[in-house]
Amino acid sequence: MNKFKRHVSGLSLVLALLMVLTACGGGSKGGEEASGTQASGGESANSGDTPEIVMPFFVLNGIPEDMQAVNDEINKITKEKIGATVKLMPISYGTYGQQTNLMLTGNEQVDLMVVGTWFNYTTQVAKNQLLPLDDLLAQYGQDIVKTLGDNYISAGKVKGKTYGVATMRDLADMYGLVIPKDVLDKYQIKTEDIKTFDDVGNLLATIKKNEPDSTPLVPFGPGDSLLDNYMTYDNLGDKLGVLPGDATDLKVVDWFEQPEYADLLNKIRSWYEAGFIMKDAATNRDSGLELMKAGRGDVLLTRIKPGYAEQESRLIGKPVVTIPLTQPQARTSSVANMMWGIPRNAKYPDKAMQMLNLMFTDKDVANLLAWGIEGKHYVVKSDGVAGYPDGVDQNNSKYNLNQGWMFGNQFLTYVWEGDSPDLWKQLQAFNDSAVPSKALGFTFDQTPVKTEVAAVQNVLNQYKMALEWGTVDPAKVLPEFRKKLKDAGIDKIIAEKQKQLDEWAASK
Amino acid sequence: MGTTLWQRTWRNVARNKAMYVMVIPGLLYLLVNNYLPMLGLVIAFKDVDFAKGIWHSDWIGFKNFEYLFKTSDAWLITRNTLGYNAVFIVVNFAFSIAIAIFLNEITSKFFSRFYQSVLLLPYLISMIIVSYLVFALLSQDTGMMNHTILPLFGIKEISWYNEPVYWPFILVIVNLWKNAGFLCVVFLAAIIGIDKEYYEAATLDGASKWKQIRLITIPLISPVIVMMLLLFIGRIFYADFGLFFQVPMESGPIMNATNVIDTYVYRGLMQIGDIGMSAAAGCYQSIVGFVLVLLSNYVVRKINKDQALF
Amino acid sequence: MTSQNRLIQWTAHAFLMLIALACILPFLLLFMSSIADEQAILRDGYSLFPAEFSDAAYRYLARESTQLIRAYGITVLITVVGTSVGLAITAMLAYPLSQKAFGPRKPLTFIVFFTILFNGGLVPTYLVYTQYFDMKNTIWALIVPNLLMSGFNILLMRTFFLTSVPDAVIESAGLDGAGQFRTFVSIVLPLSTPILATVGLFQGIGYWNDWFNGVIFITNPAYFSIQNILNRILMDIQFLSSSNMSSHVGDAMSSIPGTTVRMAIAVIGVVPILIAYPFFQKYFVKGIMIGAVKG
């Protein structure tokens, strides 16, 4: 008996082994077939009745507890309007890129997802992981095109085809400084007097003179250099070859070779040496707002937009003002860093586009995604702005996603309490006032020069932060930086970029 | 003589049925978990295009490997990776063997347990947190070194994250601090496994403690030491990403002293996110490790056949 | 006790005490920072004696307490199941590899060793487990991949069986008529508690600290393990510091929890292991006793 048992268990293990082996063979074949047919659209739905759109997006503040409740509410609307349900798939942003890339690689059903240059968008396009959306947009996405306008739609194009659709939010870049109001008042500085980079230096000098122990300028966030938050040019995606702000033609130049760059570095270095800048700026891992709150500094440079001051004032706990240092400029990068795309793995590309269109047109869907369920997560106050219901606050709200800018048309949602009630009008005006870059709509495909890009990225990592925070002397280090960039092949990247840009211009 | 080999094998199977059955679950697992994914190494030689699927993408030879060698930093990252790991092995082994031997000498049960628990603490903390702790020490504005320790000796403040000269030492110390507890547990288990009779006999013969350590403990745990050495040599071209990426806080001026192959690859591919290129890096690292291990195993085999791994 | 023995004791204590301090002090710093006031840390830096205390960090984490408790449950489950199953399989594979009577032990050792050197990488592993085994968003994805056992543990155990379990003991068991499996279970394993405890400890810590499998296989929050939740916050900061995202998404900055929260996270992750650790230590000592008795 005992012996018999042992034989049986041995046999079953062998069988299991065989099963694994055959399963593997069969599986890989299945996978290939699937990848071939998937693009043609969903044949048989999961359970037969309503198609379900799988929709991953990233979240900044953890996954809200009531995500499912909100999802159910949205399904009620979508079932009626587009004959489909959605499966919202929130993923925290630190892992979003990796998780979605794996899903795309693994051929899992993903119908509509957040894509963008933050998450290797151009590589996804180059590797054929995203579907071209032009036909779908024409058929189901008319409202999207109407809302965004051709300029901003064009930012999602790669080699003439659209792969990503931006959301209606602040789509232009404008950089400026954030400073508490009481500091301005104390030194009787008028906001109108600060217009240029040099004015910032004077401001810092004034503060430093009165508080010799302080280092007034703090970084905005981990990994941000000072010049990341003061861009006067179109970075053409990656700063490796840029279009100067005052460019009249489409000549790609090496930003790091520009006299203007050297000039800025010298200024920053003098600020650092004079003690205007937090010494640990280049290795900082904290939020600049927290640093400001803790009194480590009073000034930071960042990307600003209408309503930004109110938002930051709430976070810091005292009124701050924003002072613009650059003109708002619309660039591909400011639009393409976050868009929606439909992957090759999509089972229901048609429904996905209809859903996207719905997010651009349906006020209820937009508000559900942004603020949750009315009456439960938010209430509409008398002046038409939304706020927390009684007994609910930021800390105990079960739906505090607060990412209206991510879903379709943010301007359809309610303005939150504390913001100016006409915030969306201001933002619309901001977008409209932005000067479009000459290269708006051009997306650089790095794949032909990826060997060089990998090397150049490493050089950037080594020098950029230290130079752009003034921790090292540009007189000594800048030539070294430039030489290493050349060695790493930045010229080849720029030449490739110029070639692609010329082709793009010719095809326009 | 194929039949005799078969016969011999079959006889061995028949005689050791139980052992053959015992290895099945483990081997099956390795097959699925390790060997099956290895087929994926082909990605390193392909220009992956998802319209064609991974298997049907175009072969591009060694193009994905180019970026590892084309840079002027290729020599630097190779030197750093191998150099640091070699030093880590020597320092960590020396320290953890010493700790294990000392631990074994502690007669007080309380202290023995106390030391053991405490030693493992650093191993439990994630590298990101370790980087904060290091920052707490070395931060220029607020760090303890510059604030409290250096002034005691009348030394001026040091800009730690900008001075590459200190970093080889910092990294070696942090690595030792983090991993000594782990290695020490292994060696301690080996020492505990030594038959007490050897020591009793030695004590009767009047051998001193030092002599016992030298002549009994070390030789008897040497198979474990050699095996661990071979394992570590196999991974010598893989750097501890957390240590080299998190702890230096990505500070540029010290990067010549802190850049290793793993961090180089990570930084280079951050934007491109090319799976072919990252697979190529892994492949290259594995092959270097493989060659080095074969060499060292060959040397070990020459010296003592029993201690060779295969 | 001879004077020489006493000297050894004192040297050992001095040496170990120094190292123990080096291990405790940073951990103490970690703990103190978790109960310090955020603003004070940002202003004055970390300190063993913070000027102001605050429980804000733990209150912040308490907000997610329901999720944290569930996640602890998941972690305990995968740690217990994974460690015991992994330990069994590891030992069963390692033992034959240590026995001369087992014909293919050298090639099989090489096969095991090879897995330490080469791995297919993230993407192929992901494809195997999601496409052939459909483990995505299941508890299995947290147990099976990477950690069930590693070649390292197998070889470690093999070497231990090879050196610390005398051949004579095994042979005499065989002569007494015990089958190979029974010899393994009732003779070899009891003699090997130190290594079982060691490998068990490594596997246990491995499971407890594993966040990576969660990152790649789990999108459903119901299956988040504790490290998965805790690491999410650290990964977010990591991502911000290596992308240029922060200035574009100002909201992201406001969601970064401060230093104290990060420290509290580390404390919460480590403390349960510290509580469970003495359990493993028992087996270290037991090993000695049996080792002493067996001769």
mmCIF file of N, CA and C in Angstrom, chain A residues 20 23-24 27-28 58 60-63 89 91-95 98-99 102-103 105-108 118-119 173 175 220-224 228-229 285-288 290-291 293-294 296 302-303 311 315 337 395 402 405 464, chain C residues 38-39 41-43 60 63 66 122-123 126-127 130-133 136-137 212 214-219 221 224 232 235-237 239-259 262:
data_model
loop_
_atom_site.group_PDB
_atom_site.id
_atom_site.type_symbol
_atom_site.label_atom_id
_atom_site.label_comp_id
_atom_site.label_asym_id
_atom_site.label_seq_id
_atom_site.Cartn_x
_atom_site.Cartn_y
_atom_site.Cartn_z
ATOM 1 N N VAL A 20 3.200 21.071 -17.497
ATOM 2 C CA VAL A 20 3.857 22.377 -17.542
ATOM 3 C C VAL A 20 4.496 22.589 -18.904
ATOM 4 N N ALA A 23 1.884 23.009 -21.573
ATOM 5 C CA ALA A 23 1.194 24.287 -21.371
ATOM 6 C C ALA A 23 2.034 25.432 -21.915
ATOM 7 N N CYS A 24 3.345 25.314 -21.709
ATOM 8 C CA CYS A 24 4.220 26.381 -22.181
ATOM 9 C C CYS A 24 4.171 26.472 -23.693
ATOM 10 N N GLY A 27 0.897 27.739 -24.778
ATOM 11 C CA GLY A 27 0.687 29.126 -24.364
ATOM 12 C C GLY A 27 1.346 30.121 -25.297
ATOM 13 N N SER A 28 2.589 29.824 -25.656
ATOM 14 C CA SER A 28 3.308 30.815 -26.444
ATOM 15 C C SER A 28 2.649 30.967 -27.816
ATOM 16 N N PHE A 58 -2.792 56.721 -13.364
ATOM 17 C CA PHE A 58 -1.994 56.798 -12.138
ATOM 18 C C PHE A 58 -2.644 57.701 -11.100
ATOM 19 N N LEU A 60 -1.948 59.991 -7.437
ATOM 20 C CA LEU A 60 -0.868 60.662 -6.726
ATOM 21 C C LEU A 60 -0.935 60.441 -5.227
ATOM 22 N N ASN A 61 -2.107 60.089 -4.752
ATOM 23 C CA ASN A 61 -2.280 60.130 -3.306
ATOM 24 C C ASN A 61 -2.846 58.823 -2.778
ATOM 25 N N GLY A 62 -2.429 57.722 -3.365
ATOM 26 C CA GLY A 62 -2.965 56.440 -2.929
ATOM 27 C C GLY A 62 -4.312 56.163 -3.570
ATOM 28 N N ILE A 63 -4.743 54.936 -3.500
ATOM 29 C CA ILE A 63 -5.998 54.546 -4.124
ATOM 30 C C ILE A 63 -7.148 54.866 -3.164
ATOM 31 N N MET A 89 -8.683 51.348 -13.139
ATOM 32 C CA MET A 89 -7.561 50.638 -12.531
ATOM 33 C C MET A 89 -6.530 51.640 -12.045
ATOM 34 N N ILE A 91 -3.331 53.109 -10.258
ATOM 35 C CA ILE A 91 -2.009 52.575 -9.919
ATOM 36 C C ILE A 91 -1.167 53.742 -9.424
ATOM 37 N N SER A 92 -0.431 53.540 -8.358
ATOM 38 C CA SER A 92 0.325 54.681 -7.839
ATOM 39 C C SER A 92 1.432 55.060 -8.817
ATOM 40 N N TYR A 93 1.728 56.357 -8.909
ATOM 41 C CA TYR A 93 2.535 56.818 -10.041
ATOM 42 C C TYR A 93 3.965 56.304 -10.036
ATOM 43 N N GLY A 94 4.475 55.974 -8.861
ATOM 44 C CA GLY A 94 5.847 55.467 -8.812
ATOM 45 C C GLY A 94 6.009 54.136 -9.521
ATOM 46 N N THR A 95 4.940 53.381 -9.634
ATOM 47 C CA THR A 95 5.038 52.080 -10.284
ATOM 48 C C THR A 95 4.207 52.019 -11.560
ATOM 49 N N GLN A 98 6.066 51.025 -14.887
ATOM 50 C CA GLN A 98 6.465 49.628 -14.937
ATOM 51 C C GLN A 98 5.261 48.696 -15.093
ATOM 52 N N GLN A 99 4.231 48.953 -14.303
ATOM 53 C CA GLN A 99 3.085 48.043 -14.345
ATOM 54 C C GLN A 99 2.370 48.084 -15.684
ATOM 55 N N LEU A 102 4.405 46.357 -18.383
ATOM 56 C CA LEU A 102 4.285 44.905 -18.306
ATOM 57 C C LEU A 102 2.948 44.434 -18.860
ATOM 58 N N MET A 103 1.904 45.184 -18.554
ATOM 59 C CA MET A 103 0.586 44.791 -19.058
ATOM 60 C C MET A 103 0.577 44.818 -20.585
ATOM 61 N N THR A 105 3.221 44.534 -22.547
ATOM 62 C CA THR A 105 4.081 43.465 -23.024
ATOM 63 C C THR A 105 3.389 42.116 -22.888
ATOM 64 N N GLY A 106 2.658 41.951 -21.802
ATOM 65 C CA GLY A 106 2.016 40.674 -21.527
ATOM 66 C C GLY A 106 0.699 40.508 -22.268
ATOM 67 N N ASN A 107 0.404 41.431 -23.161
ATOM 68 C CA ASN A 107 -0.779 41.270 -23.986
ATOM 69 C C ASN A 107 -2.072 41.192 -23.187
ATOM 70 N N GLU A 108 -2.105 41.857 -22.046
ATOM 71 C CA GLU A 108 -3.333 41.845 -21.262
ATOM 72 C C GLU A 108 -4.298 42.881 -21.812
ATOM 73 N N TRP A 118 6.286 60.941 -19.566
ATOM 74 C CA TRP A 118 6.761 60.490 -18.263
ATOM 75 C C TRP A 118 6.894 58.970 -18.233
ATOM 76 N N PHE A 119 6.148 58.317 -19.076
ATOM 77 C CA PHE A 119 6.099 56.855 -19.011
ATOM 78 C C PHE A 119 6.503 56.221 -20.348
ATOM 79 N N ASP A 173 3.347 75.856 -20.712
ATOM 80 C CA ASP A 173 4.336 75.963 -19.639
ATOM 81 C C ASP A 173 4.612 77.423 -19.340
ATOM 82 N N TYR A 175 6.890 79.542 -16.242
ATOM 83 C CA TYR A 175 7.673 79.373 -15.029
ATOM 84 C C TYR A 175 7.714 80.668 -14.243
ATOM 85 N N PHE A 220 12.158 72.979 -5.635
ATOM 86 C CA PHE A 220 10.726 72.688 -5.610
ATOM 87 C C PHE A 220 10.456 71.239 -5.245
ATOM 88 N N GLY A 221 11.277 70.360 -5.763
ATOM 89 C CA GLY A 221 11.032 68.950 -5.460
ATOM 90 C C GLY A 221 12.275 68.130 -5.654
ATOM 91 N N PRO A 222 12.237 66.862 -5.254
ATOM 92 C CA PRO A 222 13.398 66.013 -5.458
ATOM 93 C C PRO A 222 13.685 65.855 -6.948
ATOM 94 N N GLY A 223 14.930 65.975 -7.334
ATOM 95 C CA GLY A 223 15.297 65.751 -8.728
ATOM 96 C C GLY A 223 15.097 66.944 -9.635
ATOM 97 N N ASP A 224 14.590 68.044 -9.100
ATOM 98 C CA ASP A 224 14.405 69.241 -9.923
ATOM 99 C C ASP A 224 15.616 70.151 -9.811
ATOM 100 N N ASP A 228 15.481 73.471 -14.467
ATOM 101 C CA ASP A 228 14.329 72.685 -14.902
ATOM 102 C C ASP A 228 13.062 73.509 -14.728
ATOM 103 N N ASN A 229 13.119 74.439 -13.795
ATOM 104 C CA ASN A 229 11.966 75.266 -13.517
ATOM 105 C C ASN A 229 12.116 76.685 -14.058
ATOM 106 N N ARG A 285 15.550 65.490 -1.048
ATOM 107 C CA ARG A 285 14.522 64.476 -1.252
ATOM 108 C C ARG A 285 13.171 64.925 -0.684
ATOM 109 N N ASP A 286 13.053 66.197 -0.397
ATOM 110 C CA ASP A 286 11.811 66.652 0.221
ATOM 111 C C ASP A 286 11.067 67.609 -0.688
ATOM 112 N N SER A 287 9.818 67.790 -0.367
ATOM 113 C CA SER A 287 9.001 68.722 -1.112
ATOM 114 C C SER A 287 9.393 70.148 -0.741
ATOM 115 N N GLY A 288 9.550 70.995 -1.749
ATOM 116 C CA GLY A 288 9.934 72.373 -1.496
ATOM 117 C C GLY A 288 8.921 73.104 -0.624
ATOM 118 N N GLU A 290 7.218 71.783 1.782
ATOM 119 C CA GLU A 290 7.478 71.420 3.171
ATOM 120 C C GLU A 290 8.690 72.183 3.700
ATOM 121 N N LEU A 291 9.687 72.323 2.833
ATOM 122 C CA LEU A 291 10.883 73.072 3.253
ATOM 123 C C LEU A 291 10.523 74.511 3.585
ATOM 124 N N LYS A 293 7.561 75.559 4.467
ATOM 125 C CA LYS A 293 6.742 75.522 5.672
ATOM 126 C C LYS A 293 7.622 75.446 6.912
ATOM 127 N N ALA A 294 8.728 74.704 6.802
ATOM 128 C CA ALA A 294 9.616 74.539 7.948
ATOM 129 C C ALA A 294 10.555 75.718 8.113
ATOM 130 N N ARG A 296 12.933 76.684 5.952
ATOM 131 C CA ARG A 296 14.276 76.527 5.401
ATOM 132 C C ARG A 296 14.539 77.545 4.305
ATOM 133 N N THR A 302 9.133 77.412 -9.900
ATOM 134 C CA THR A 302 8.411 76.246 -10.376
ATOM 135 C C THR A 302 7.549 76.621 -11.570
ATOM 136 N N ARG A 303 6.831 75.645 -12.061
ATOM 137 C CA ARG A 303 5.930 75.856 -13.176
ATOM 138 C C ARG A 303 4.614 76.356 -12.588
ATOM 139 N N GLN A 311 -3.742 77.420 -4.431
ATOM 140 C CA GLN A 311 -3.477 76.018 -4.123
ATOM 141 C C GLN A 311 -2.311 75.883 -3.143
ATOM 142 N N LEU A 315 -1.620 74.729 1.077
ATOM 143 C CA LEU A 315 -0.677 73.702 1.512
ATOM 144 C C LEU A 315 0.319 74.241 2.524
ATOM 145 N N ASN A 337 3.241 65.126 -22.013
ATOM 146 C CA ASN A 337 3.697 64.394 -20.833
ATOM 147 C C ASN A 337 2.574 63.586 -20.205
ATOM 148 N N ASN A 395 -8.811 64.660 5.473
ATOM 149 C CA ASN A 395 -8.211 63.487 6.094
ATOM 150 C C ASN A 395 -9.113 62.269 6.138
ATOM 151 N N ASN A 402 -8.791 63.981 -6.407
ATOM 152 C CA ASN A 402 -8.391 65.351 -6.720
ATOM 153 C C ASN A 402 -7.528 65.436 -7.979
ATOM 154 N N TRP A 405 -7.646 67.055 -13.604
ATOM 155 C CA TRP A 405 -6.868 67.373 -14.806
ATOM 156 C C TRP A 405 -6.501 66.135 -15.602
ATOM 157 N N LYS A 464 24.244 67.764 -14.448
ATOM 158 C CA LYS A 464 23.200 68.774 -14.507
ATOM 159 C C LYS A 464 22.826 69.350 -13.138
ATOM 160 N N GLU C 38 8.021 67.042 12.180
ATOM 161 C CA GLU C 38 8.474 67.168 10.794
ATOM 162 C C GLU C 38 9.252 68.473 10.548
ATOM 163 N N GLN C 39 8.670 69.566 10.985
ATOM 164 C CA GLN C 39 9.308 70.856 10.734
ATOM 165 C C GLN C 39 10.672 70.934 11.406
ATOM 166 N N ILE C 41 12.723 68.503 11.959
ATOM 167 C CA ILE C 41 13.716 67.751 11.196
ATOM 168 C C ILE C 41 14.164 68.532 9.976
ATOM 169 N N LEU C 42 13.196 69.092 9.271
ATOM 170 C CA LEU C 42 13.554 69.837 8.062
ATOM 171 C C LEU C 42 14.416 71.036 8.401
ATOM 172 N N ARG C 43 14.160 71.620 9.575
ATOM 173 C CA ARG C 43 14.887 72.824 9.949
ATOM 174 C C ARG C 43 16.270 72.482 10.490
ATOM 175 N N TYR C 60 -0.841 59.759 10.520
ATOM 176 C CA TYR C 60 -0.977 59.704 9.061
ATOM 177 C C TYR C 60 -1.169 58.258 8.611
ATOM 178 N N ARG C 63 -4.515 56.558 9.340
ATOM 179 C CA ARG C 63 -5.608 56.839 8.418
ATOM 180 C C ARG C 63 -5.878 55.655 7.498
ATOM 181 N N THR C 66 -7.236 50.360 8.183
ATOM 182 C CA THR C 66 -7.937 49.152 7.729
ATOM 183 C C THR C 66 -7.122 48.442 6.658
ATOM 184 N N LEU C 122 13.054 40.511 -15.920
ATOM 185 C CA LEU C 122 11.708 40.816 -15.439
ATOM 186 C C LEU C 122 10.611 40.429 -16.424
ATOM 187 N N VAL C 123 10.776 40.872 -17.661
ATOM 188 C CA VAL C 123 9.681 40.701 -18.612
ATOM 189 C C VAL C 123 9.354 39.222 -18.875
ATOM 190 N N TYR C 126 7.660 37.694 -15.915
ATOM 191 C CA TYR C 126 6.288 38.182 -15.843
ATOM 192 C C TYR C 126 5.400 37.424 -16.830
ATOM 193 N N LEU C 127 5.903 37.233 -18.032
ATOM 194 C CA LEU C 127 5.100 36.550 -19.052
ATOM 195 C C LEU C 127 4.804 35.113 -18.627
ATOM 196 N N THR C 130 2.137 35.222 -15.809
ATOM 197 C CA THR C 130 0.812 35.756 -16.108
ATOM 198 C C THR C 130 0.150 35.005 -17.250
ATOM 199 N N GLN C 131 0.945 34.579 -18.224
ATOM 200 C CA GLN C 131 0.314 33.963 -19.394
ATOM 201 C C GLN C 131 0.122 32.472 -19.226
ATOM 202 N N TYR C 132 1.116 31.775 -18.664
ATOM 203 C CA TYR C 132 0.981 30.326 -18.555
ATOM 204 C C TYR C 132 0.304 29.914 -17.257
ATOM 205 N N PHE C 133 0.447 30.739 -16.238
ATOM 206 C CA PHE C 133 -0.108 30.322 -14.948
ATOM 207 C C PHE C 133 -1.213 31.242 -14.446
ATOM 208 N N LYS C 136 -1.618 36.643 -12.168
ATOM 209 C CA LYS C 136 -1.747 38.065 -11.916
ATOM 210 C C LYS C 136 -2.906 38.338 -10.962
ATOM 211 N N ASN C 137 -2.661 39.223 -10.009
ATOM 212 C CA ASN C 137 -3.680 39.563 -9.016
ATOM 213 C C ASN C 137 -4.221 38.364 -8.252
ATOM 214 N N PHE C 212 8.585 43.705 -4.446
ATOM 215 C CA PHE C 212 8.730 43.743 -5.892
ATOM 216 C C PHE C 212 7.665 42.921 -6.609
ATOM 217 N N GLY C 214 4.806 42.327 -5.610
ATOM 218 C CA GLY C 214 3.578 43.099 -5.529
ATOM 219 C C GLY C 214 3.530 44.163 -6.612
ATOM 220 N N VAL C 215 4.666 44.784 -6.847
ATOM 221 C CA VAL C 215 4.707 45.857 -7.842
ATOM 222 C C VAL C 215 4.429 45.317 -9.234
ATOM 223 N N ILE C 216 4.933 44.127 -9.542
ATOM 224 C CA ILE C 216 4.742 43.690 -10.917
ATOM 225 C C ILE C 216 3.500 42.827 -11.117
ATOM 226 N N PHE C 217 3.058 42.121 -10.104
ATOM 227 C CA PHE C 217 1.952 41.193 -10.339
ATOM 228 C C PHE C 217 0.609 41.668 -9.797
ATOM 229 N N ILE C 218 0.623 42.670 -8.936
ATOM 230 C CA ILE C 218 -0.617 43.014 -8.241
ATOM 231 C C ILE C 218 -1.057 44.436 -8.593
ATOM 232 N N THR C 219 -2.281 44.556 -9.096
ATOM 233 C CA THR C 219 -2.858 45.891 -9.223
ATOM 234 C C THR C 219 -4.098 46.025 -8.349
ATOM 235 N N PRO C 221 -5.787 46.294 -4.965
ATOM 236 C CA PRO C 221 -5.333 46.655 -3.610
ATOM 237 C C PRO C 221 -5.653 45.592 -2.556
ATOM 238 N N PHE C 224 -2.497 43.739 -1.660
ATOM 239 C CA PHE C 224 -1.265 44.429 -1.297
ATOM 240 C C PHE C 224 -0.716 43.874 0.004
ATOM 241 N N ARG C 232 5.262 51.770 -1.679
ATOM 242 C CA ARG C 232 4.633 52.606 -2.689
ATOM 243 C C ARG C 232 5.028 54.067 -2.469
ATOM 244 N N MET C 235 8.598 54.584 -3.409
ATOM 245 C CA MET C 235 8.777 54.507 -4.857
ATOM 246 C C MET C 235 8.281 55.773 -5.534
ATOM 247 N N ASP C 236 7.222 56.337 -4.983
ATOM 248 C CA ASP C 236 6.712 57.577 -5.558
ATOM 249 C C ASP C 236 7.762 58.685 -5.466
ATOM 250 N N ILE C 237 8.407 58.791 -4.313
ATOM 251 C CA ILE C 237 9.421 59.823 -4.131
ATOM 252 C C ILE C 237 10.579 59.566 -5.083
ATOM 253 N N PHE C 239 10.418 58.074 -7.896
ATOM 254 C CA PHE C 239 10.019 58.393 -9.260
ATOM 255 C C PHE C 239 10.099 59.898 -9.492
ATOM 256 N N LEU C 240 9.625 60.642 -8.521
ATOM 257 C CA LEU C 240 9.672 62.099 -8.659
ATOM 258 C C LEU C 240 11.096 62.582 -8.822
ATOM 259 N N SER C 241 12.016 61.968 -8.069
ATOM 260 C CA SER C 241 13.373 62.483 -8.094
ATOM 261 C C SER C 241 14.093 62.087 -9.361
ATOM 262 N N SER C 242 13.568 61.154 -10.123
ATOM 263 C CA SER C 242 14.285 60.827 -11.357
ATOM 264 C C SER C 242 13.485 61.161 -12.612
ATOM 265 N N SER C 243 12.313 61.717 -12.456
ATOM 266 C CA SER C 243 11.626 62.224 -13.644
ATOM 267 C C SER C 243 11.482 63.729 -13.441
ATOM 268 N N ASN C 244 11.070 64.408 -14.464
ATOM 269 C CA ASN C 244 10.851 65.841 -14.268
ATOM 270 C C ASN C 244 9.385 66.128 -14.041
ATOM 271 N N MET C 245 8.741 65.227 -13.339
ATOM 272 C CA MET C 245 7.309 65.313 -13.239
ATOM 273 C C MET C 245 6.850 66.339 -12.216
ATOM 274 N N SER C 246 7.660 66.513 -11.161
ATOM 275 C CA SER C 246 7.114 67.209 -10.000
ATOM 276 C C SER C 246 6.591 68.606 -10.329
ATOM 277 N N SER C 247 7.331 69.358 -11.133
ATOM 278 C CA SER C 247 6.872 70.724 -11.340
ATOM 279 C C SER C 247 5.644 70.776 -12.239
ATOM 280 N N HIS C 248 5.424 69.685 -12.983
ATOM 281 C CA HIS C 248 4.231 69.670 -13.825
ATOM 282 C C HIS C 248 2.997 69.262 -13.044
ATOM 283 N N VAL C 249 3.197 68.378 -12.115
ATOM 284 C CA VAL C 249 2.070 67.954 -11.299
ATOM 285 C C VAL C 249 2.333 68.406 -9.884
ATOM 286 N N GLY C 250 2.049 69.663 -9.639
ATOM 287 C CA GLY C 250 2.285 70.223 -8.319
ATOM 288 C C GLY C 250 1.612 69.399 -7.231
ATOM 289 N N ASP C 251 0.484 68.792 -7.585
ATOM 290 C CA ASP C 251 -0.242 67.991 -6.599
ATOM 291 C C ASP C 251 0.616 66.855 -6.082
ATOM 292 N N ALA C 252 1.471 66.345 -6.973
ATOM 293 C CA ALA C 252 2.302 65.223 -6.561
ATOM 294 C C ALA C 252 3.170 65.631 -5.390
ATOM 295 N N MET C 253 3.648 66.862 -5.420
ATOM 296 C CA MET C 253 4.503 67.317 -4.345
ATOM 297 C C MET C 253 3.760 67.363 -3.025
ATOM 298 N N SER C 254 2.509 67.788 -3.100
ATOM 299 C CA SER C 254 1.785 67.896 -1.837
ATOM 300 C C SER C 254 1.447 66.523 -1.290
ATOM 301 N N SER C 255 1.527 65.507 -2.140
ATOM 302 C CA SER C 255 1.178 64.173 -1.648
ATOM 303 C C SER C 255 2.394 63.436 -1.100
ATOM 304 N N ILE C 256 3.578 63.985 -1.285
ATOM 305 C CA ILE C 256 4.759 63.327 -0.720
ATOM 306 C C ILE C 256 4.673 63.394 0.793
ATOM 307 N N PRO C 257 4.647 62.273 1.440
ATOM 308 C CA PRO C 257 4.648 62.353 2.889
ATOM 309 C C PRO C 257 6.032 62.783 3.368
ATOM 310 N N GLY C 258 6.077 63.460 4.463
ATOM 311 C CA GLY C 258 7.341 63.992 4.950
ATOM 312 C C GLY C 258 8.261 62.913 5.478
ATOM 313 N N THR C 259 9.435 63.375 5.893
ATOM 314 C CA THR C 259 10.458 62.476 6.394
ATOM 315 C C THR C 259 9.972 61.599 7.539
ATOM 316 N N ARG C 262 8.108 58.640 6.390
ATOM 317 C CA ARG C 262 8.967 57.624 5.779
ATOM 318 C C ARG C 262 9.659 56.798 6.860
#
